[in-house]
Amino acid sequence: MTFDPDVREVVRSRALLADRRFLSLWLSQGISQTAQNAILFSLLVVVLGITGSSIHTSILVFSFILPSIPLGFIVGVVLDRTNKGPVLVATNLLRAGGCILFLFFHGNEWIIYGISMAFATAGLFFNPAVVALIPSLVSRERLVLANSLYNFTLTGSQLVGIVFIAPVLLQSFGADGMFIFGAALFLLAAVFAARLNLVHEKQGPKLPQGAIFGGIPTEFRESWRALVSDRYS
């Protein structure tokens, strides 16, 4: 039986997501990125509503970008020296806390800019940690498919967060509802990240213990002792 290329890709993707560890990572990535995009869109609407100025919305976007300038090189060094799983949990929890701060202090644009910088700084560590974890969770044969799914999810989260979730919640529940929902999404993403059960290093073959080759068997030692004793007696 033969399958079309598109059908084969679907089958391979389902097999990849059948791995619970990769599924947890994928869900954490998708939920977290969706929440981040929805929050950014909501903040643009809030700042525009407070100031009525497009200049201030540009300042908001700049506050999200600014942390990547001094920290761009540091992020890779830090991730090389740390366990990636706890980093995913911590960044999601920190951004959930940022959503709570937005909930209480979104009446002043300058406070929003300050919180946004901290919010974006936490997010800087998330995507590189996800990318670094993918080879630890999938085989080399599935690595290209896993990276493709990562990129697809990255794009899809922008569509879902900006086009669907943020406008609907802002229209129905206002900015407060959006920030509460964003915090809940980040907490859910942290739960999935915490479920990752990673083996960072494959254990090599266990070396024999004791004497060389596990020691000489007792029967052989006794036979050798008897042979030497008979020869020299």
CSV table of C-alpha atoms in Angstrom, one decimal:
chain,number,residue,atom,x,y,z
A,1,MET,CA,0.0,0.0,0.0
A,2,THR,CA,1.3,3.4,-1.0
A,3,PHE,CA,0.5,6.8,0.5
A,4,ASP,CA,0.6,10.3,-0.9
A,5,PRO,CA,3.4,12.6,0.6
A,6,ASP,CA,0.9,14.7,2.5
A,7,VAL,CA,-0.7,11.6,4.1
A,8,ARG,CA,2.8,10.3,5.1
A,9,GLU,CA,3.6,13.6,6.7
A,10,VAL,CA,0.3,13.5,8.8
A,11,VAL,CA,1.1,9.9,9.8
A,12,ARG,CA,4.7,10.8,10.8
A,13,SER,CA,3.5,13.9,12.8
A,14,ARG,CA,1.0,11.8,14.7
A,15,ALA,CA,3.7,9.3,15.5
A,16,LEU,CA,5.9,12.1,16.7
A,17,LEU,CA,3.2,13.5,19.0
A,18,ALA,CA,2.6,10.1,20.4
A,19,ASP,CA,5.8,10.6,22.3
A,20,ARG,CA,4.5,12.0,25.6
A,21,ARG,CA,7.7,14.0,26.3
A,22,PHE,CA,7.7,15.7,22.9
A,23,LEU,CA,4.0,16.2,23.2
A,24,SER,CA,4.5,18.0,26.5
A,25,LEU,CA,7.2,20.2,25.0
A,26,TRP,CA,5.0,21.0,22.0
A,27,LEU,CA,2.0,21.9,24.1
A,28,SER,CA,4.1,24.1,26.3
A,29,GLN,CA,5.5,25.9,23.3
A,30,GLY,CA,2.2,26.3,21.6
A,31,ILE,CA,0.3,27.5,24.7
A,32,SER,CA,3.1,29.8,25.8
A,33,GLN,CA,3.6,31.4,22.4
A,34,THR,CA,-0.1,31.9,21.9
A,35,ALA,CA,-0.4,33.6,25.3
A,36,GLN,CA,2.6,35.9,24.6
A,37,ASN,CA,1.2,37.0,21.2
A,38,ALA,CA,-2.3,37.6,22.7
A,39,ILE,CA,-0.8,39.7,25.6
A,40,LEU,CA,1.3,41.8,23.2
A,41,PHE,CA,-1.7,42.6,21.0
A,42,SER,CA,-3.8,43.4,24.1
A,43,LEU,CA,-1.1,45.7,25.5
A,44,LEU,CA,-1.0,47.6,22.1
A,45,VAL,CA,-4.8,48.1,22.4
A,46,VAL,CA,-4.5,49.2,26.1
A,47,VAL,CA,-1.7,51.6,25.4
A,48,LEU,CA,-3.4,53.1,22.4
A,49,GLY,CA,-6.5,53.5,24.5
A,50,ILE,CA,-4.6,55.3,27.3
A,51,THR,CA,-2.5,57.6,25.2
A,52,GLY,CA,-4.3,57.8,21.8
A,53,SER,CA,-0.8,58.0,20.3
A,54,SER,CA,0.9,55.6,17.9
A,55,ILE,CA,4.2,56.8,19.2
A,56,HIS,CA,3.5,55.1,22.5
A,57,THR,CA,2.6,51.9,20.8
A,58,SER,CA,6.0,52.0,19.1
A,59,ILE,CA,7.6,52.5,22.6
A,60,LEU,CA,5.7,49.5,23.8
A,61,VAL,CA,7.1,47.4,20.9
A,62,PHE,CA,10.5,48.7,21.6
A,63,SER,CA,10.2,47.7,25.3
A,64,PHE,CA,9.7,44.2,24.1
A,65,ILE,CA,12.6,44.3,21.7
A,66,LEU,CA,15.1,46.2,23.9
A,67,PRO,CA,16.1,43.3,26.3
A,68,SER,CA,17.2,41.1,23.4
A,69,ILE,CA,20.0,43.7,22.5
A,70,PRO,CA,22.1,43.3,25.7
A,71,LEU,CA,21.0,39.7,26.6
A,72,GLY,CA,21.0,38.1,23.1
A,73,PHE,CA,24.5,36.6,23.6
A,74,ILE,CA,24.1,35.9,27.3
A,75,VAL,CA,21.0,33.7,26.8
A,76,GLY,CA,22.9,31.0,24.8
A,77,VAL,CA,25.7,30.9,27.4
A,78,VAL,CA,23.3,30.5,30.3
A,79,LEU,CA,21.3,27.8,28.6
A,80,ASP,CA,24.5,25.9,27.8
A,81,ARG,CA,25.2,25.7,31.5
A,82,THR,CA,21.7,25.0,32.9
A,83,ASN,CA,19.0,22.4,32.7
A,84,LYS,CA,16.5,23.4,30.0
A,85,GLY,CA,13.4,21.9,31.6
A,86,PRO,CA,13.4,24.1,34.7
A,87,VAL,CA,14.1,27.1,32.5
A,88,LEU,CA,10.9,26.5,30.6
A,89,VAL,CA,9.0,26.2,33.9
A,90,ALA,CA,10.5,29.4,35.3
A,91,THR,CA,10.0,31.5,32.2
A,92,ASN,CA,6.3,30.5,32.1
A,93,LEU,CA,5.8,31.2,35.7
A,94,LEU,CA,7.5,34.6,35.5
A,95,ARG,CA,5.4,35.6,32.5
A,96,ALA,CA,2.3,34.5,34.4
A,97,GLY,CA,3.4,36.8,37.2
A,98,GLY,CA,3.8,39.5,34.6
A,99,CYS,CA,0.2,39.1,33.5
A,100,ILE,CA,-0.9,39.6,37.1
A,101,LEU,CA,1.1,42.8,37.3
A,102,PHE,CA,-0.5,44.0,34.0
A,103,LEU,CA,-3.9,43.2,35.6
A,104,PHE,CA,-3.3,45.6,38.5
A,105,PHE,CA,-1.1,48.3,36.8
A,106,HIS,CA,-2.3,48.7,33.3
A,107,GLY,CA,-3.6,52.2,33.9
A,108,ASN,CA,-0.3,53.9,33.3
A,109,GLU,CA,1.7,53.4,30.1
A,110,TRP,CA,5.1,53.9,31.7
A,111,ILE,CA,4.5,51.2,34.2
A,112,ILE,CA,3.4,48.9,31.3
A,113,TYR,CA,6.6,49.6,29.6
A,114,GLY,CA,8.6,48.6,32.6
A,115,ILE,CA,6.7,45.4,33.2
A,116,SER,CA,6.9,44.6,29.5
A,117,MET,CA,10.7,44.7,29.6
A,118,ALA,CA,10.8,42.2,32.4
A,119,PHE,CA,8.1,40.1,30.6
A,120,ALA,CA,10.1,40.1,27.4
A,121,THR,CA,13.4,39.3,29.3
A,122,ALA,CA,11.8,36.1,30.7
A,123,GLY,CA,10.5,35.2,27.2
A,124,LEU,CA,14.0,35.5,25.7
A,125,PHE,CA,15.0,32.2,27.3
A,126,PHE,CA,12.0,30.2,26.3
A,127,ASN,CA,12.3,29.6,22.5
A,128,PRO,CA,16.1,28.8,22.6
A,129,ALA,CA,15.4,26.3,25.4
A,130,VAL,CA,12.7,24.6,23.4
A,131,VAL,CA,15.0,24.4,20.3
A,132,ALA,CA,17.8,23.0,22.4
A,133,LEU,CA,15.5,20.4,23.9
A,134,ILE,CA,14.2,19.0,20.7
A,135,PRO,CA,17.2,16.9,19.8
A,136,SER,CA,17.1,15.4,23.3
A,137,LEU,CA,13.6,14.2,22.8
A,138,VAL,CA,13.4,12.9,19.2
A,139,SER,CA,15.6,10.6,17.1
A,140,ARG,CA,17.8,12.0,14.3
A,141,GLU,CA,15.4,10.6,11.7
A,142,ARG,CA,12.6,12.7,13.2
A,143,LEU,CA,14.6,15.8,13.9
A,144,VAL,CA,13.6,17.6,10.6
A,145,LEU,CA,9.9,16.9,11.2
A,146,ALA,CA,10.1,18.0,14.8
A,147,ASN,CA,11.8,21.3,13.8
A,148,SER,CA,9.2,21.8,11.1
A,149,LEU,CA,6.4,21.3,13.6
A,150,TYR,CA,8.1,23.8,15.9
A,151,ASN,CA,8.2,26.4,13.1
A,152,PHE,CA,4.6,25.7,12.2
A,153,THR,CA,3.5,26.1,15.8
A,154,LEU,CA,5.4,29.3,16.1
A,155,THR,CA,3.5,30.8,13.2
A,156,GLY,CA,0.2,29.2,14.2
A,157,SER,CA,0.4,30.7,17.7
A,158,GLN,CA,0.7,34.2,16.2
A,159,LEU,CA,-2.5,33.6,14.2
A,160,VAL,CA,-4.4,32.1,17.2
A,161,GLY,CA,-3.2,34.7,19.7
A,162,ILE,CA,-3.5,37.9,17.7
A,163,VAL,CA,-6.4,37.1,15.4
A,164,PHE,CA,-8.7,35.1,17.6
A,165,ILE,CA,-8.0,35.0,21.3
A,166,ALA,CA,-7.0,38.6,22.0
A,167,PRO,CA,-9.8,40.3,20.0
A,168,VAL,CA,-12.5,38.0,21.4
A,169,LEU,CA,-11.5,38.3,25.0
A,170,LEU,CA,-10.9,42.1,24.8
A,171,GLN,CA,-14.3,42.5,23.3
A,172,SER,CA,-16.1,40.2,25.7
A,173,PHE,CA,-14.2,40.7,29.0
A,174,GLY,CA,-11.9,43.7,28.5
A,175,ALA,CA,-8.2,43.9,29.3
A,176,ASP,CA,-8.7,42.4,32.8
A,177,GLY,CA,-10.2,39.2,31.4
A,178,MET,CA,-7.4,39.0,28.8
A,179,PHE,CA,-4.6,39.3,31.5
A,180,ILE,CA,-6.3,36.7,33.7
A,181,PHE,CA,-6.6,34.3,30.8
A,182,GLY,CA,-3.0,35.0,29.8
A,183,ALA,CA,-1.8,34.1,33.3
A,184,ALA,CA,-3.8,30.9,33.2
A,185,LEU,CA,-2.3,30.0,29.8
A,186,PHE,CA,1.2,30.5,31.1
A,187,LEU,CA,0.5,28.4,34.2
A,188,LEU,CA,-0.8,25.6,32.0
A,189,ALA,CA,2.3,25.9,29.8
A,190,ALA,CA,4.5,25.6,33.0
A,191,VAL,CA,2.6,22.5,33.9
A,192,PHE,CA,3.3,20.8,30.6
A,193,ALA,CA,7.0,21.9,30.8
A,194,ALA,CA,7.2,20.4,34.3
A,195,ARG,CA,6.1,17.0,32.9
A,196,LEU,CA,9.2,16.7,30.8
A,197,ASN,CA,11.1,13.7,31.9
A,198,LEU,CA,14.4,14.1,30.1
A,199,VAL,CA,17.5,11.9,30.0
A,200,HIS,CA,20.3,14.4,29.3
A,201,GLU,CA,23.0,11.8,28.8
A,202,LYS,CA,22.7,8.3,27.4
A,203,GLN,CA,24.3,5.9,29.7
A,204,GLY,CA,27.1,4.0,28.1
A,205,PRO,CA,27.8,0.3,28.5
A,206,LYS,CA,28.4,-0.6,32.2
A,207,LEU,CA,32.1,-1.5,32.7
A,208,PRO,CA,32.9,-4.7,34.6
A,209,GLN,CA,33.5,-4.2,38.3
A,210,GLY,CA,36.3,-5.6,40.5
A,211,ALA,CA,39.1,-7.5,38.8
A,212,ILE,CA,39.6,-7.5,35.1
A,213,PHE,CA,36.7,-9.1,33.2
A,214,GLY,CA,34.7,-9.3,36.4
A,215,GLY,CA,37.3,-11.5,38.2
A,216,ILE,CA,38.5,-15.0,37.7
A,217,PRO,CA,35.8,-17.6,38.4
A,218,THR,CA,36.3,-19.6,41.7
A,219,GLU,CA,36.3,-22.9,39.9
A,220,PHE,CA,39.1,-21.8,37.6
A,221,ARG,CA,41.2,-20.5,40.5
A,222,GLU,CA,40.8,-23.8,42.4
A,223,SER,CA,41.7,-25.9,39.3
A,224,TRP,CA,44.8,-23.7,38.7
A,225,ARG,CA,45.9,-24.0,42.3
A,226,ALA,CA,45.6,-27.8,42.2
A,227,LEU,CA,47.5,-28.0,38.9
A,228,VAL,CA,50.4,-25.9,40.3
A,229,SER,CA,50.4,-27.9,43.5
A,230,ASP,CA,50.6,-31.2,41.7
A,231,ARG,CA,53.4,-30.0,39.3
A,232,TYR,CA,55.7,-28.8,42.0
A,233,SER,CA,55.0,-31.3,44.7
